[in-house]
Amino acid sequence: MDNRLHPPDSDPAPHSSKDTLPHALRPDEAGRHRTHWRRPTVLFACTFLTTLISGTIMEHPAVPPLVVLFTLVTVPSLLLDGLPFSLSVLGILMAHEMGHYLYARWYGVHTSLPHFIPSPFFFITPNPGTFGAVIVTKAPYPNRQALMDIGAAGPIAGFIVAVPIMAYSLVGARVDLMPGEGEGLYLGEPLVFQALAYLIHGPLPEDYTIYLDSVGLAAWFGCLVTMLNLLPVGQLDGGHILYAFTGGAAGGRRLQKNLAFASFAALAVLGWYSPGWWVFGVLLLLMGRFSGFHHPAPVDDAAPLPRHSKWLGWLAVLVFILTCMPVPISFT
């Protein structure tokens, strides 16, 4: 965004008061770059409510979800039970989106405020009560450095917040026998979870597992969101990072296309073990249908990528490895 003041038009003909304003201060430009609060605020309030309900349901696993919902009608104070989960999951998502937003502001790229997406399936277990959050970029990226820094800052910031939340949950987590066949739901264990669990609990006895509370589930969901966003497809964070590394030349475009194809092939295979991957693959196809699989080029596509931006990109790749879960959910 150009914040410099431009001189008035040199045309000697008379101008209206609107025309004599510096370009950066004209009402049409100001309206175009105005921050809109209403929709993000409403969506955040709705997501806060749905995550509160989801967290409350998680805190009462022995009670059917519909019974919890009916109880909330008469005892709304029960929602306080879901507050730890709601604050944890929204904190991770907010850190992720603000990482993007603040770096975008730093580079003068006009974006919306974070739009949180409430889930209408909050009464189904397990469900976090949200589909995540997005920000909408309303201007092209000035160069590949901005693209890299903005794209990588989100997942790194979310990961930084998720790790201590996961560690806090693991300290008080229950270690017990695995459920019998047909009685349990298993969550994938990313490398960061395995490392923290080993540091806190040491090697577990055979046939024992860790039972997470709702705060731990929020951290696990944060890792899942981070991993999904870092897939090298289209305009996901991983797609931004990949383009920033490879550029818009023929070789770079070919690599981007091949990695996107490999990602979809991997989702198709992994869907046999965890059908949710097929759902996510369809969502990616729909996103590509409307926003395009061909990543748009920044204004300056020739400027080299600075060393610190490359390190930021490789750090995001490390975060992807640490949060990767080939089979996020499985049933016994």
CSV table of C-alpha atoms in Angstrom, one decimal:
chain,number,residue,atom,x,y,z
A,1,MET,CA,0.0,0.0,0.0
A,2,ASP,CA,1.4,3.4,-1.0
A,3,ASN,CA,1.2,5.8,2.0
A,4,ARG,CA,3.2,8.6,0.4
A,5,LEU,CA,1.4,11.9,-0.3
A,6,HIS,CA,1.2,12.7,-4.0
A,7,PRO,CA,1.1,16.3,-5.3
A,8,PRO,CA,-2.1,17.7,-6.7
A,9,ASP,CA,-2.9,17.5,-10.3
A,10,SER,CA,-1.1,20.2,-12.4
A,11,ASP,CA,-4.1,20.8,-14.6
A,12,PRO,CA,-5.0,24.5,-14.3
A,13,ALA,CA,-8.7,23.8,-14.6
A,14,PRO,CA,-10.6,24.2,-11.3
A,15,HIS,CA,-11.0,21.0,-9.2
A,16,SER,CA,-13.5,20.0,-6.6
A,17,SER,CA,-12.4,19.6,-3.0
A,18,LYS,CA,-12.2,15.8,-3.6
A,19,ASP,CA,-9.9,16.2,-6.6
A,20,THR,CA,-7.5,18.5,-4.8
A,21,LEU,CA,-6.9,16.0,-2.0
A,22,PRO,CA,-3.6,14.0,-2.1
A,23,HIS,CA,-4.1,10.7,-3.9
A,24,ALA,CA,-3.5,8.7,-0.7
A,25,LEU,CA,-6.2,10.6,1.2
A,26,ARG,CA,-9.0,10.6,-1.4
A,27,PRO,CA,-12.3,9.2,-0.1
A,28,ASP,CA,-12.5,6.4,-2.7
A,29,GLU,CA,-9.0,5.2,-1.9
A,30,ALA,CA,-9.6,5.5,1.9
A,31,GLY,CA,-12.8,3.4,1.5
A,32,ARG,CA,-10.9,0.8,-0.5
A,33,HIS,CA,-8.3,0.4,2.3
A,34,ARG,CA,-10.6,0.8,5.2
A,35,THR,CA,-10.5,-2.0,7.8
A,36,HIS,CA,-13.9,-3.6,8.1
A,37,TRP,CA,-14.7,-4.9,11.6
A,38,ARG,CA,-18.4,-6.0,11.5
A,39,ARG,CA,-18.1,-9.3,9.7
A,40,PRO,CA,-14.9,-10.5,11.5
A,41,THR,CA,-16.4,-9.5,14.9
A,42,VAL,CA,-19.7,-11.4,14.2
A,43,LEU,CA,-17.8,-14.5,12.9
A,44,PHE,CA,-15.5,-14.4,15.9
A,45,ALA,CA,-18.4,-14.2,18.4
A,46,CYS,CA,-20.1,-17.2,16.6
A,47,THR,CA,-16.9,-19.2,16.7
A,48,PHE,CA,-16.3,-18.4,20.3
A,49,LEU,CA,-19.8,-19.8,21.1
A,50,THR,CA,-19.4,-23.0,19.0
A,51,THR,CA,-16.0,-23.7,20.5
A,52,LEU,CA,-17.4,-23.1,23.9
A,53,ILE,CA,-20.1,-25.7,23.3
A,54,SER,CA,-17.6,-28.1,21.8
A,55,GLY,CA,-15.3,-27.7,24.7
A,56,THR,CA,-18.2,-28.3,27.2
A,57,ILE,CA,-19.2,-31.5,25.3
A,58,MET,CA,-15.5,-32.7,25.5
A,59,GLU,CA,-15.5,-32.0,29.3
A,60,HIS,CA,-18.4,-34.4,29.7
A,61,PRO,CA,-17.5,-37.4,27.6
A,62,ALA,CA,-19.8,-39.8,29.5
A,63,VAL,CA,-22.9,-37.7,28.6
A,64,PRO,CA,-24.4,-37.9,25.1
A,65,PRO,CA,-23.7,-34.6,23.3
A,66,LEU,CA,-27.4,-33.8,22.7
A,67,VAL,CA,-28.1,-34.2,26.5
A,68,VAL,CA,-25.3,-31.7,27.1
A,69,LEU,CA,-26.9,-29.3,24.6
A,70,PHE,CA,-30.3,-29.5,26.2
A,71,THR,CA,-28.7,-29.0,29.6
A,72,LEU,CA,-27.1,-25.8,28.4
A,73,VAL,CA,-30.5,-24.4,27.7
A,74,THR,CA,-31.4,-24.5,31.3
A,75,VAL,CA,-27.9,-24.3,32.9
A,76,PRO,CA,-26.0,-21.8,30.6
A,77,SER,CA,-23.3,-21.5,33.2
A,78,LEU,CA,-22.2,-25.0,32.2
A,79,LEU,CA,-20.5,-23.3,29.2
A,80,LEU,CA,-17.7,-22.2,31.5
A,81,ASP,CA,-16.5,-25.8,31.4
A,82,GLY,CA,-15.7,-25.3,27.7
A,83,LEU,CA,-13.7,-22.1,28.3
A,84,PRO,CA,-10.2,-23.7,28.6
A,85,PHE,CA,-10.7,-25.5,25.2
A,86,SER,CA,-12.2,-22.4,23.5
A,87,LEU,CA,-9.4,-20.1,24.7
A,88,SER,CA,-6.7,-22.6,23.7
A,89,VAL,CA,-8.0,-23.3,20.2
A,90,LEU,CA,-8.9,-19.7,19.4
A,91,GLY,CA,-5.5,-18.5,20.8
A,92,ILE,CA,-3.6,-20.8,18.4
A,93,LEU,CA,-5.8,-19.8,15.4
A,94,MET,CA,-5.5,-16.1,16.3
A,95,ALA,CA,-1.7,-16.4,16.6
A,96,HIS,CA,-1.6,-18.1,13.2
A,97,GLU,CA,-3.7,-15.4,11.4
A,98,MET,CA,-2.1,-12.5,13.2
A,99,GLY,CA,1.3,-13.7,12.0
A,100,HIS,CA,0.0,-13.3,8.5
A,101,TYR,CA,-1.8,-10.0,9.2
A,102,LEU,CA,1.1,-8.2,11.0
A,103,TYR,CA,3.6,-9.2,8.4
A,104,ALA,CA,1.2,-8.1,5.7
A,105,ARG,CA,0.9,-4.7,7.4
A,106,TRP,CA,4.7,-4.5,7.6
A,107,TYR,CA,5.0,-5.0,3.8
A,108,GLY,CA,2.0,-2.7,3.0
A,109,VAL,CA,-0.1,-5.5,1.7
A,110,HIS,CA,-3.8,-4.7,2.3
A,111,THR,CA,-5.6,-7.6,4.0
A,112,SER,CA,-8.8,-8.2,5.9
A,113,LEU,CA,-8.9,-8.9,9.6
A,114,PRO,CA,-9.0,-12.6,10.5
A,115,HIS,CA,-12.3,-14.3,9.6
A,116,PHE,CA,-13.0,-17.2,12.0
A,117,ILE,CA,-15.2,-19.9,10.6
A,118,PRO,CA,-17.7,-21.5,13.1
A,119,SER,CA,-18.6,-25.2,12.6
A,120,PRO,CA,-22.3,-26.1,12.4
A,121,PHE,CA,-21.3,-29.6,13.5
A,122,PHE,CA,-20.2,-28.6,17.0
A,123,PHE,CA,-22.5,-31.2,18.5
A,124,ILE,CA,-20.7,-34.1,16.8
A,125,THR,CA,-17.8,-35.7,18.7
A,126,PRO,CA,-14.9,-35.1,18.1
A,127,ASN,CA,-15.4,-31.6,16.7
A,128,PRO,CA,-13.5,-28.4,17.6
A,129,GLY,CA,-16.4,-26.2,16.8
A,130,THR,CA,-14.5,-24.3,14.1
A,131,PHE,CA,-13.1,-24.9,10.6
A,132,GLY,CA,-10.2,-22.5,11.3
A,133,ALA,CA,-9.7,-19.0,10.2
A,134,VAL,CA,-8.6,-17.1,7.1
A,135,ILE,CA,-7.6,-13.6,6.1
A,136,VAL,CA,-8.3,-12.2,2.6
A,137,THR,CA,-5.5,-10.5,0.8
A,138,LYS,CA,-6.8,-7.5,-1.1
A,139,ALA,CA,-3.6,-6.5,-2.9
A,140,PRO,CA,-0.8,-8.2,-4.8
A,141,TYR,CA,2.4,-9.1,-3.0
A,142,PRO,CA,5.2,-6.7,-3.8
A,143,ASN,CA,7.9,-9.4,-4.1
A,144,ARG,CA,8.8,-12.9,-3.2
A,145,GLN,CA,10.3,-11.8,0.1
A,146,ALA,CA,6.9,-10.5,1.2
A,147,LEU,CA,5.2,-13.6,-0.1
A,148,MET,CA,7.6,-15.8,1.9
A,149,ASP,CA,7.5,-13.8,5.1
A,150,ILE,CA,3.8,-13.4,5.2
A,151,GLY,CA,3.1,-17.0,4.2
A,152,ALA,CA,5.5,-18.6,6.7
A,153,ALA,CA,4.8,-16.3,9.7
A,154,GLY,CA,1.3,-17.7,10.2
A,155,PRO,CA,2.1,-21.4,10.8
A,156,ILE,CA,5.2,-20.6,12.7
A,157,ALA,CA,3.3,-18.3,15.1
A,158,GLY,CA,0.5,-20.8,15.6
A,159,PHE,CA,3.0,-23.6,16.2
A,160,ILE,CA,4.9,-21.4,18.8
A,161,VAL,CA,1.6,-21.0,20.7
A,162,ALA,CA,0.5,-24.6,20.3
A,163,VAL,CA,3.6,-26.2,21.8
A,164,PRO,CA,3.4,-24.8,25.3
A,165,ILE,CA,-0.3,-25.5,25.4
A,166,MET,CA,0.3,-29.1,24.4
A,167,ALA,CA,3.1,-29.4,27.0
A,168,TYR,CA,0.8,-28.0,29.8
A,169,SER,CA,-1.8,-30.5,28.9
A,170,LEU,CA,0.6,-33.4,28.8
A,171,VAL,CA,1.9,-32.6,32.3
A,172,GLY,CA,-1.5,-33.4,33.8
A,173,ALA,CA,-2.6,-36.0,31.2
A,174,ARG,CA,-3.7,-39.4,32.3
A,175,VAL,CA,-1.6,-42.4,31.3
A,176,ASP,CA,-3.7,-45.6,31.2
A,177,LEU,CA,-4.3,-48.8,29.4
A,178,MET,CA,-5.3,-48.6,25.8
A,179,PRO,CA,-9.1,-49.1,25.1
A,180,GLY,CA,-10.2,-52.5,23.9
A,181,GLU,CA,-10.9,-53.2,20.2
A,182,GLY,CA,-13.9,-51.3,19.0
A,183,GLU,CA,-13.9,-49.0,22.0
A,184,GLY,CA,-11.5,-46.3,21.1
A,185,LEU,CA,-10.7,-43.4,18.8
A,186,TYR,CA,-7.0,-42.8,18.2
A,187,LEU,CA,-5.5,-39.4,17.3
A,188,GLY,CA,-2.4,-39.2,15.2
A,189,GLU,CA,0.8,-38.4,17.1
A,190,PRO,CA,2.9,-35.7,15.3
A,191,LEU,CA,6.6,-35.7,16.1
A,192,VAL,CA,6.3,-32.7,18.4
A,193,PHE,CA,3.7,-34.6,20.5
A,194,GLN,CA,5.9,-37.7,20.7
A,195,ALA,CA,8.9,-35.6,21.8
A,196,LEU,CA,7.0,-33.7,24.5
A,197,ALA,CA,5.3,-36.9,25.7
A,198,TYR,CA,8.7,-38.6,26.0
A,199,LEU,CA,10.2,-35.6,27.9
A,200,ILE,CA,7.3,-35.4,30.3
A,201,HIS,CA,6.3,-39.1,30.8
A,202,GLY,CA,9.2,-41.0,29.6
A,203,PRO,CA,8.8,-44.3,27.6
A,204,LEU,CA,5.3,-45.6,28.2
A,205,PRO,CA,4.7,-49.2,29.3
A,206,GLU,CA,3.4,-51.6,26.6
A,207,ASP,CA,-0.4,-51.3,25.9
A,208,TYR,CA,-0.5,-47.9,27.7
A,209,THR,CA,-1.4,-44.6,26.1
A,210,ILE,CA,-2.0,-41.0,27.0
A,211,TYR,CA,-5.5,-39.6,27.3
A,212,LEU,CA,-5.6,-35.9,26.5
A,213,ASP,CA,-8.0,-33.4,28.1
A,214,SER,CA,-9.8,-30.7,26.1
A,215,VAL,CA,-6.8,-28.4,26.2
A,216,GLY,CA,-4.6,-31.1,24.8
A,217,LEU,CA,-7.2,-31.7,22.0
A,218,ALA,CA,-7.0,-27.9,21.2
A,219,ALA,CA,-3.3,-28.1,20.8
A,220,TRP,CA,-3.6,-31.3,18.7
A,221,PHE,CA,-6.1,-29.5,16.5
A,222,GLY,CA,-3.7,-26.6,16.2
A,223,CYS,CA,-1.1,-29.0,14.9
A,224,LEU,CA,-3.5,-30.4,12.4
A,225,VAL,CA,-4.5,-27.0,11.1
A,226,THR,CA,-0.8,-26.1,10.8
A,227,MET,CA,0.0,-29.2,8.8
A,228,LEU,CA,-2.9,-28.8,6.4
A,229,ASN,CA,-2.0,-25.1,5.7
A,230,LEU,CA,1.6,-26.1,4.9
A,231,LEU,CA,0.7,-28.5,2.1
A,232,PRO,CA,2.4,-27.1,-1.1
A,233,VAL,CA,-0.9,-26.6,-2.9
A,234,GLY,CA,-2.3,-23.5,-4.6
A,235,GLN,CA,-2.7,-20.5,-2.2
A,236,LEU,CA,-2.3,-22.4,1.0
A,237,ASP,CA,0.5,-21.2,3.2
A,238,GLY,CA,2.6,-24.0,1.8
A,239,GLY,CA,1.8,-22.9,-1.7
A,240,HIS,CA,3.0,-19.4,-0.9
A,241,ILE,CA,6.2,-20.7,0.6
A,242,LEU,CA,6.9,-23.0,-2.4
A,243,TYR,CA,6.3,-20.1,-4.9
A,244,ALA,CA,8.6,-17.8,-2.9
A,245,PHE,CA,11.3,-20.5,-3.1
A,246,THR,CA,10.9,-21.4,-6.8
A,247,GLY,CA,9.5,-18.3,-8.5
A,248,GLY,CA,7.5,-17.9,-11.7
A,249,ALA,CA,10.0,-19.1,-14.2
A,250,ALA,CA,9.2,-22.3,-16.2
A,251,GLY,CA,11.2,-24.6,-14.0
A,252,GLY,CA,9.6,-23.2,-10.8
A,253,ARG,CA,6.1,-23.5,-12.3
A,254,ARG,CA,6.8,-27.1,-13.2
A,255,LEU,CA,8.0,-27.9,-9.7
A,256,GLN,CA,5.0,-26.3,-8.2
A,257,LYS,CA,2.7,-28.2,-10.5
A,258,ASN,CA,4.4,-31.5,-9.7
A,259,LEU,CA,4.4,-31.0,-6.0
A,260,ALA,CA,0.7,-30.1,-6.0
A,261,PHE,CA,-0.1,-33.2,-8.1
A,262,ALA,CA,2.0,-35.3,-5.6
A,263,SER,CA,0.1,-33.8,-2.7
A,264,PHE,CA,-3.3,-34.7,-4.2
A,265,ALA,CA,-2.0,-38.2,-5.0
A,266,ALA,CA,-0.9,-38.6,-1.4
A,267,LEU,CA,-4.3,-37.4,-0.1
A,268,ALA,CA,-6.0,-40.0,-2.3
A,269,VAL,CA,-3.9,-42.8,-0.9
A,270,LEU,CA,-4.1,-41.7,2.7
A,271,GLY,CA,-7.9,-41.4,2.4
A,272,TRP,CA,-8.0,-45.2,2.5
A,273,TYR,CA,-6.6,-45.1,6.0
A,274,SER,CA,-8.4,-41.9,7.2
A,275,PRO,CA,-11.3,-40.8,4.9
A,276,GLY,CA,-11.1,-37.3,6.2
A,277,TRP,CA,-8.3,-36.8,3.7
A,278,TRP,CA,-10.7,-37.3,0.8
A,279,VAL,CA,-13.0,-34.6,2.2
A,280,PHE,CA,-10.0,-32.2,2.5
A,281,GLY,CA,-8.9,-33.1,-1.0
A,282,VAL,CA,-12.4,-32.2,-2.3
A,283,LEU,CA,-12.3,-28.9,-0.4
A,284,LEU,CA,-8.9,-28.1,-2.0
A,285,LEU,CA,-10.3,-28.8,-5.5
A,286,LEU,CA,-13.2,-26.5,-4.8
A,287,MET,CA,-10.8,-23.8,-3.6
A,288,GLY,CA,-8.7,-24.3,-6.7
A,289,ARG,CA,-11.8,-24.0,-8.9
A,290,PHE,CA,-12.6,-20.6,-7.5
A,291,SER,CA,-9.2,-19.1,-6.7
A,292,GLY,CA,-7.1,-21.0,-9.2
A,293,PHE,CA,-4.3,-23.6,-8.8
A,294,HIS,CA,-1.9,-21.3,-10.7
A,295,HIS,CA,-0.3,-19.2,-8.0
A,296,PRO,CA,-0.4,-15.5,-8.9
A,297,ALA,CA,3.0,-13.9,-9.3
A,298,PRO,CA,4.1,-11.0,-7.1
A,299,VAL,CA,4.6,-7.5,-8.6
A,300,ASP,CA,8.4,-8.0,-8.6
A,301,ASP,CA,9.1,-11.6,-9.4
A,302,ALA,CA,12.8,-11.1,-10.2
A,303,ALA,CA,14.2,-9.8,-6.9
A,304,PRO,CA,16.2,-12.5,-5.2
A,305,LEU,CA,15.0,-14.0,-1.9
A,306,PRO,CA,17.0,-12.7,1.1
A,307,ARG,CA,18.8,-15.2,3.3
A,308,HIS,CA,16.6,-14.5,6.4
A,309,SER,CA,13.5,-15.2,4.3
A,310,LYS,CA,14.9,-18.5,3.1
A,311,TRP,CA,15.6,-19.4,6.7
A,312,LEU,CA,12.0,-18.5,7.6
A,313,GLY,CA,10.8,-20.8,4.8
A,314,TRP,CA,12.9,-23.7,6.0
A,315,LEU,CA,11.7,-23.2,9.5
A,316,ALA,CA,8.2,-23.5,8.2
A,317,VAL,CA,9.2,-26.8,6.4
A,318,LEU,CA,10.5,-28.0,9.8
A,319,VAL,CA,7.2,-27.1,11.4
A,320,PHE,CA,5.4,-29.1,8.8
A,321,ILE,CA,7.6,-32.1,9.6
A,322,LEU,CA,7.0,-31.8,13.3
A,323,THR,CA,3.2,-31.5,12.9
A,324,CYS,CA,2.8,-34.1,10.2
A,325,MET,CA,0.2,-36.8,10.8
A,326,PRO,CA,-0.4,-39.2,7.9
A,327,VAL,CA,-3.4,-40.7,9.7
A,328,PRO,CA,-4.9,-38.0,12.0
A,329,ILE,CA,-7.9,-40.0,13.2
A,330,SER,CA,-8.4,-43.8,13.3
A,331,PHE,CA,-10.9,-46.1,15.1
A,332,THR,CA,-10.2,-49.4,16.7
